[in-house]
Amino acid sequence: MATEALPEIDAQYRVLREGAGMLDRSARGKLAVRGAEAAEYLQGQLTNEIEALEPGQGCYAALLDRKGHIQADLRVLRMADDELWLDTEPAALEALRRHLETYKIGREVEIADMTAEQALLAVIGPAAADVTGVASGAEHTHSESSVGGISCRAVGTDLGIDLIAAAGDAAALRSALLEAGAVEVGDAAAEIVRVESGRPRFGNEMGPATMPAEAGIVERAVDFEKGCYIGQEPVARLYYRGKPNRHLRGLRLSAPAEPGATLRHGEREVGTLGSSVLSPALGPIALAVVRREAEPGATVQVGEGPVSAEVVELPFGAPA
């Protein structure tokens, strides 16, 4: 079946800021972790508090290597006492799955890859609750719901509501959302509102060479009161005893620039341009992990051309 052409990106952006945009994010990697020891097992693998989660609650967390570098960032949902749901960026799925399979030996834990079996439709914008008929809850809270007669799990997000349903129901769910007033949007428009909110993305601003403090995710992803987990010691040492050499920052660009461009402060290379977007409200902006000498207020050179950027604190903030 042919897909209808999407509105122009400025119109998509306006929907995301004023109404309800719908984006298919079914490509995200999805794992079900089941068994009597599932929560205890994940407690020792991930950065956030897992065992204390009740069914209907969730959190954001990261999987690290022993040096404290991010191997995956993920959403964790407590489905039942003996079942948890994990979803992550497609690029991180294999590393996450392989790690969890390797370290579960001897534990009452089973891991199932649900990526192909479950669809995920994101509804983004202030009208998300009206369109879905699901009350907006705190981020990561979730419940079984029915949208247009389709059984799904509704999950609160920072920008709206995610709906998780059987892959075979995805087309019907999409149609129900469109009929209720949602407007289909593309990745490019959704990336604009993500960058404006200052949230990094695995594979863009953070990855296997980045620590949580450098990516700016410590407050959301790390619990310093829980027991041991892989990578805990370097993360705690950096938090309590030192300052990161690099920080996630916003960049207000003088002109659009391509991701991957080298950033220089004076004669020194201080980072690489991460996500770069042209915001209809804020103009060309970007995210990047930069060395700490490039403080907010500083100007950096972008690549070899005429583009420069002002370093700013995050988030950029929703435009008026």
GROMACS .gro file of C-alpha atoms in nm:
model
  320
    1MET     CA    1   0.000   0.000   0.000
    2ALA     CA    2   0.141   0.339  -0.096
    3THR     CA    3   0.236   0.577   0.180
    4GLU     CA    4   0.088   0.925   0.165
    5ALA     CA    5   0.337   1.207   0.117
    6LEU     CA    6   0.434   1.376   0.442
    7PRO     CA    7   0.371   1.747   0.495
    8GLU     CA    8   0.664   1.986   0.454
    9ILE     CA    9   0.904   1.970   0.746
   10ASP     CA   10   0.798   2.311   0.882
   11ALA     CA   11   0.439   2.185   0.896
   12GLN     CA   12   0.550   1.862   1.064
   13TYR     CA   13   0.743   2.064   1.321
   14ARG     CA   14   0.438   2.277   1.394
   15VAL     CA   15   0.232   1.962   1.452
   16LEU     CA   16   0.493   1.831   1.697
   17ARG     CA   17   0.491   2.160   1.887
   18GLU     CA   18   0.117   2.231   1.875
   19GLY     CA   19  -0.066   1.905   1.805
   20ALA     CA   20   0.020   1.536   1.782
   21GLY     CA   21   0.269   1.391   1.536
   22MET     CA   22   0.294   1.015   1.481
   23LEU     CA   23   0.627   0.847   1.405
   24ASP     CA   24   0.688   0.476   1.349
   25ARG     CA   25   0.979   0.371   1.569
   26SER     CA   26   0.929  -0.003   1.532
   27ALA     CA   27   1.293  -0.043   1.427
   28ARG     CA   28   1.405   0.010   1.786
   29GLY     CA   29   1.559  -0.304   1.935
   30LYS     CA   30   1.327  -0.476   2.184
   31LEU     CA   31   1.406  -0.747   2.438
   32ALA     CA   32   1.189  -0.925   2.694
   33VAL     CA   33   1.384  -1.041   3.001
   34ARG     CA   34   1.188  -1.302   3.194
   35GLY     CA   35   1.238  -1.525   3.495
   36ALA     CA   36   1.240  -1.522   3.874
   37GLU     CA   37   1.585  -1.357   3.877
   38ALA     CA   38   1.527  -1.115   3.588
   39ALA     CA   39   1.519  -0.793   3.794
   40GLU     CA   40   1.806  -0.899   4.019
   41TYR     CA   41   2.012  -0.986   3.712
   42LEU     CA   42   1.953  -0.652   3.539
   43GLN     CA   43   2.028  -0.472   3.864
   44GLY     CA   44   2.388  -0.590   3.836
   45GLN     CA   45   2.421  -0.504   3.468
   46LEU     CA   46   2.259  -0.161   3.422
   47THR     CA   47   2.331   0.181   3.570
   48ASN     CA   48   1.990   0.262   3.719
   49GLU     CA   49   1.778   0.113   3.998
   50ILE     CA   50   1.588  -0.183   3.853
   51GLU     CA   51   1.480  -0.405   4.143
   52ALA     CA   52   1.275  -0.130   4.308
   53LEU     CA   53   1.059  -0.079   4.000
   54GLU     CA   54   0.698  -0.190   4.039
   55PRO     CA   55   0.486  -0.320   3.749
   56GLY     CA   56   0.373  -0.013   3.558
   57GLN     CA   57   0.694   0.176   3.634
   58GLY     CA   58   1.011   0.215   3.430
   59CYS     CA   59   1.336   0.405   3.396
   60TYR     CA   60   1.612   0.508   3.163
   61ALA     CA   61   1.945   0.328   3.201
   62ALA     CA   62   2.272   0.245   3.029
   63LEU     CA   63   2.484  -0.062   2.977
   64LEU     CA   64   2.855   0.015   3.026
   65ASP     CA   65   3.183  -0.162   2.974
   66ARG     CA   66   3.427  -0.200   3.263
   67LYS     CA   67   3.584   0.138   3.187
   68GLY     CA   68   3.248   0.311   3.217
   69HIS     CA   69   3.188   0.366   2.845
   70ILE     CA   70   2.835   0.344   2.706
   71GLN     CA   71   2.757   0.028   2.512
   72ALA     CA   72   2.383   0.096   2.493
   73ASP     CA   73   2.125   0.329   2.640
   74LEU     CA   74   1.779   0.189   2.694
   75ARG     CA   75   1.433   0.217   2.838
   76VAL     CA   76   1.344  -0.040   3.104
   77LEU     CA   77   0.977  -0.118   3.179
   78ARG     CA   78   0.868  -0.345   3.463
   79MET     CA   79   0.591  -0.552   3.309
   80ALA     CA   80   0.544  -0.801   3.594
   81ASP     CA   81   0.739  -0.934   3.890
   82ASP     CA   82   0.918  -1.177   3.660
   83GLU     CA   83   0.931  -0.981   3.335
   84LEU     CA   84   1.101  -0.662   3.214
   85TRP     CA   85   1.097  -0.494   2.873
   86LEU     CA   86   1.403  -0.324   2.726
   87ASP     CA   87   1.412  -0.110   2.413
   88THR     CA   88   1.717   0.056   2.263
   89GLU     CA   89   1.858   0.211   1.947
   90PRO     CA   90   1.886  -0.040   1.661
   91ALA     CA   91   2.264   0.009   1.651
   92ALA     CA   92   2.295  -0.098   2.017
   93LEU     CA   93   2.067  -0.402   2.011
   94GLU     CA   94   2.322  -0.668   1.923
   95ALA     CA   95   2.574  -0.554   2.186
   96LEU     CA   96   2.300  -0.541   2.450
   97ARG     CA   97   2.156  -0.881   2.360
   98ARG     CA   98   2.498  -1.048   2.340
   99HIS     CA   99   2.605  -0.905   2.676
  100LEU     CA  100   2.288  -1.012   2.856
  101GLU     CA  101   2.303  -1.361   2.706
  102THR     CA  102   2.670  -1.401   2.804
  103TYR     CA  103   2.635  -1.301   3.169
  104LYS     CA  104   2.307  -1.478   3.250
  105ILE     CA  105   2.469  -1.823   3.273
  106GLY     CA  106   2.353  -2.001   3.588
  107ARG     CA  107   2.062  -1.764   3.647
  108GLU     CA  108   1.691  -1.819   3.610
  109VAL     CA  109   1.665  -1.568   3.326
  110GLU     CA  110   1.547  -1.596   2.967
  111ILE     CA  111   1.595  -1.329   2.701
  112ALA     CA  112   1.368  -1.302   2.396
  113ASP     CA  113   1.425  -1.069   2.102
  114MET     CA  114   1.088  -0.907   2.037
  115THR     CA  115   1.203  -0.658   1.773
  116ALA     CA  116   1.016  -0.817   1.483
  117GLU     CA  117   0.712  -0.915   1.688
  118GLN     CA  118   0.628  -0.578   1.842
  119ALA     CA  119   0.561  -0.242   1.677
  120LEU     CA  120   0.627   0.094   1.842
  121LEU     CA  121   0.443   0.408   1.735
  122ALA     CA  122   0.546   0.735   1.900
  123VAL     CA  123   0.286   1.009   1.940
  124ILE     CA  124   0.467   1.335   2.003
  125GLY     CA  125   0.322   1.670   2.101
  126PRO     CA  126   0.087   1.842   2.346
  127ALA     CA  127  -0.221   1.672   2.197
  128ALA     CA  128  -0.082   1.318   2.236
  129ALA     CA  129  -0.323   1.234   2.518
  130ASP     CA  130  -0.623   1.366   2.324
  131VAL     CA  131  -0.536   1.169   2.012
  132THR     CA  132  -0.461   0.841   2.190
  133GLY     CA  133  -0.731   0.869   2.455
  134VAL     CA  134  -0.466   0.777   2.711
  135ALA     CA  135  -0.393   1.006   3.004
  136SER     CA  136  -0.039   1.140   2.996
  137GLY     CA  137   0.169   1.000   3.281
  138ALA     CA  138   0.520   1.058   3.407
  139GLU     CA  139   0.798   0.949   3.175
  140HIS     CA  140   0.838   0.569   3.167
  141THR     CA  141   0.508   0.496   3.343
  142HIS     CA  142   0.303   0.249   3.138
  143SER     CA  143  -0.021   0.055   3.127
  144GLU     CA  144  -0.226  -0.175   2.909
  145SER     CA  145  -0.455   0.039   2.694
  146SER     CA  146  -0.686   0.024   2.395
  147VAL     CA  147  -0.652   0.276   2.112
  148GLY     CA  148  -0.910   0.252   1.836
  149GLY     CA  149  -0.995  -0.096   1.961
  150ILE     CA  150  -0.630  -0.207   1.931
  151SER     CA  151  -0.473  -0.353   2.243
  152CYS     CA  152  -0.140  -0.187   2.318
  153ARG     CA  153   0.085  -0.069   2.599
  154ALA     CA  154   0.097   0.309   2.643
  155VAL     CA  155   0.423   0.449   2.780
  156GLY     CA  156   0.480   0.807   2.893
  157THR     CA  157   0.771   0.986   2.723
  158ASP     CA  158   0.932   1.326   2.766
  159LEU     CA  159   0.746   1.455   2.458
  160GLY     CA  160   0.428   1.246   2.442
  161ILE     CA  161   0.320   0.881   2.449
  162ASP     CA  162   0.467   0.566   2.292
  163LEU     CA  163   0.233   0.284   2.194
  164ILE     CA  164   0.370  -0.072   2.184
  165ALA     CA  165   0.153  -0.327   2.002
  166ALA     CA  166   0.175  -0.654   1.815
  167ALA     CA  167   0.342  -0.602   1.477
  168GLY     CA  168   0.033  -0.741   1.304
  169ASP     CA  169  -0.177  -0.461   1.456
  170ALA     CA  170   0.055  -0.177   1.353
  171ALA     CA  171  -0.137  -0.079   1.037
  172ALA     CA  172  -0.471  -0.071   1.220
  173LEU     CA  173  -0.320   0.129   1.507
  174ARG     CA  174  -0.169   0.377   1.264
  175SER     CA  175  -0.506   0.421   1.092
  176ALA     CA  176  -0.682   0.473   1.424
  177LEU     CA  177  -0.435   0.742   1.527
  178LEU     CA  178  -0.468   0.924   1.195
  179GLU     CA  179  -0.846   0.910   1.222
  180ALA     CA  180  -0.823   1.055   1.574
  181GLY     CA  181  -0.625   1.354   1.448
  182ALA     CA  182  -0.260   1.254   1.454
  183VAL     CA  183  -0.043   1.366   1.163
  184GLU     CA  184   0.230   1.140   1.034
  185VAL     CA  185   0.578   1.292   1.063
  186GLY     CA  186   0.927   1.184   0.965
  187ASP     CA  187   1.251   1.129   1.152
  188ALA     CA  188   1.391   1.466   1.046
  189ALA     CA  189   1.114   1.663   1.216
  190ALA     CA  190   1.132   1.449   1.531
  191GLU     CA  191   1.507   1.505   1.542
  192ILE     CA  192   1.453   1.880   1.555
  193VAL     CA  193   1.246   1.862   1.874
  194ARG     CA  194   1.491   1.611   2.026
  195VAL     CA  195   1.787   1.840   1.961
  196GLU     CA  196   1.594   2.140   2.097
  197SER     CA  197   1.528   1.943   2.417
  198GLY     CA  198   1.899   1.864   2.451
  199ARG     CA  199   1.876   1.486   2.471
  200PRO     CA  200   2.169   1.293   2.320
  201ARG     CA  201   2.123   0.992   2.093
  202PHE     CA  202   2.333   0.677   2.086
  203GLY     CA  203   2.533   0.674   1.765
  204ASN     CA  204   2.522   1.053   1.735
  205GLU     CA  205   2.642   1.228   2.051
  206MET     CA  206   2.729   0.920   2.255
  207GLY     CA  207   2.866   0.574   2.202
  208PRO     CA  208   3.139   0.331   2.308
  209ALA     CA  209   3.390   0.615   2.358
  210THR     CA  210   3.160   0.819   2.585
  211MET     CA  211   3.094   0.805   2.959
  212PRO     CA  212   2.753   0.895   3.106
  213ALA     CA  213   2.881   1.220   3.259
  214GLU     CA  214   3.020   1.330   2.922
  215ALA     CA  215   2.690   1.257   2.750
  216GLY     CA  216   2.492   1.447   3.013
  217ILE     CA  217   2.276   1.148   3.112
  218VAL     CA  218   2.390   1.092   3.472
  219GLU     CA  219   2.083   1.247   3.635
  220ARG     CA  220   1.846   1.037   3.425
  221ALA     CA  221   2.038   0.711   3.394
  222VAL     CA  222   2.260   0.654   3.699
  223ASP     CA  223   2.165   0.561   4.056
  224PHE     CA  224   2.457   0.612   4.294
  225GLU     CA  225   2.285   0.441   4.587
  226LYS     CA  226   2.236   0.098   4.429
  227GLY     CA  227   2.472  -0.197   4.447
  228CYS     CA  228   2.748  -0.289   4.207
  229TYR     CA  229   2.708  -0.298   3.830
  230ILE     CA  230   2.954  -0.323   3.544
  231GLY     CA  231   3.138   0.007   3.500
  232GLN     CA  232   3.029   0.148   3.835
  233GLU     CA  233   3.372   0.233   3.973
  234PRO     CA  234   3.491   0.472   3.699
  235VAL     CA  235   3.147   0.635   3.680
  236ALA     CA  236   3.137   0.693   4.058
  237ARG     CA  237   3.498   0.811   4.068
  238LEU     CA  238   3.430   1.071   3.799
  239TYR     CA  239   3.113   1.184   3.976
  240TYR     CA  240   3.254   1.217   4.328
  241ARG     CA  241   3.619   1.306   4.273
  242GLY     CA  242   3.663   1.480   3.944
  243LYS     CA  243   3.517   1.672   3.658
  244PRO     CA  244   3.458   1.535   3.309
  245ASN     CA  245   3.702   1.657   3.048
  246ARG     CA  246   3.412   1.670   2.802
  247HIS     CA  247   3.050   1.783   2.826
  248LEU     CA  248   2.737   1.762   2.612
  249ARG     CA  249   2.661   2.112   2.487
  250GLY     CA  250   2.430   2.290   2.249
  251LEU     CA  251   2.564   2.482   1.952
  252ARG     CA  252   2.397   2.778   1.784
  253LEU     CA  253   2.541   2.758   1.435
  254SER     CA  254   2.601   3.054   1.205
  255ALA     CA  255   2.485   2.832   0.916
  256PRO     CA  256   2.381   2.468   0.870
  257ALA     CA  257   2.668   2.218   0.901
  258GLU     CA  258   2.709   1.846   0.848
  259PRO     CA  259   2.743   1.605   1.143
  260GLY     CA  260   3.097   1.481   1.192
  261ALA     CA  261   3.263   1.818   1.131
  262THR     CA  262   3.561   1.893   1.354
  263LEU     CA  263   3.510   2.161   1.619
  264ARG     CA  264   3.801   2.391   1.711
  265HIS     CA  265   3.840   2.643   1.990
  266GLY     CA  266   4.132   2.861   1.895
  267GLU     CA  267   4.400   2.624   1.770
  268ARG     CA  268   4.274   2.325   1.965
  269GLU     CA  269   4.036   2.054   1.844
  270VAL     CA  270   3.761   2.026   2.107
  271GLY     CA  271   3.509   1.784   1.961
  272THR     CA  272   3.302   1.665   1.668
  273LEU     CA  273   2.962   1.792   1.557
  274GLY     CA  274   2.688   1.546   1.653
  275SER     CA  275   2.324   1.591   1.552
  276SER     CA  276   2.271   1.904   1.341
  277VAL     CA  277   1.927   2.037   1.247
  278LEU     CA  278   1.761   2.344   1.104
  279SER     CA  279   1.493   2.444   1.354
  280PRO     CA  280   1.208   2.654   1.212
  281ALA     CA  281   1.203   2.843   1.542
  282LEU     CA  282   1.569   2.858   1.646
  283GLY     CA  283   1.760   2.836   1.319
  284PRO     CA  284   2.059   2.601   1.273
  285ILE     CA  285   2.144   2.426   1.599
  286ALA     CA  286   2.336   2.116   1.699
  287LEU     CA  287   2.450   1.894   1.982
  288ALA     CA  288   2.808   1.791   2.049
  289VAL     CA  289   3.029   1.654   2.323
  290VAL     CA  290   3.306   1.913   2.355
  291ARG     CA  291   3.609   1.960   2.577
  292ARG     CA  292   3.543   2.162   2.891
  293GLU     CA  293   3.753   2.462   2.775
  294ALA     CA  294   3.479   2.529   2.520
  295GLU     CA  295   3.250   2.670   2.787
  296PRO     CA  296   2.903   2.815   2.728
  297GLY     CA  297   2.951   3.152   2.563
  298ALA     CA  298   3.260   3.043   2.372
  299THR     CA  299   3.276   3.044   1.993
  300VAL     CA  300   3.404   2.739   1.807
  301GLN     CA  301   3.499   2.690   1.444
  302VAL     CA  302   3.300   2.422   1.261
  303GLY     CA  303   3.500   2.230   1.000
  304GLU     CA  304   3.725   2.407   0.752
  305GLY     CA  305   3.469   2.649   0.611
  306PRO     CA  306   3.316   2.977   0.730
  307VAL     CA  307   3.070   2.825   0.980
  308SER     CA  308   3.111   2.904   1.349
  309ALA     CA  309   2.899   2.826   1.654
  310GLU     CA  310   2.824   2.964   1.997
  311VAL     CA  311   2.843   2.704   2.273
  312VAL     CA  312   2.530   2.711   2.493
  313GLU     CA  313   2.382   2.528   2.791
  314LEU     CA  314   2.110   2.273   2.733
  315PRO     CA  315   1.825   2.246   2.674
  316PHE     CA  316   1.774   2.507   2.405
  317GLY     CA  317   1.420   2.524   2.538
  318ALA     CA  318   1.089   2.512   2.359
  319PRO     CA  319   1.042   2.824   2.148
  320ALA     CA  320   0.777   3.074   2.250
   0.00000   0.00000   0.00000
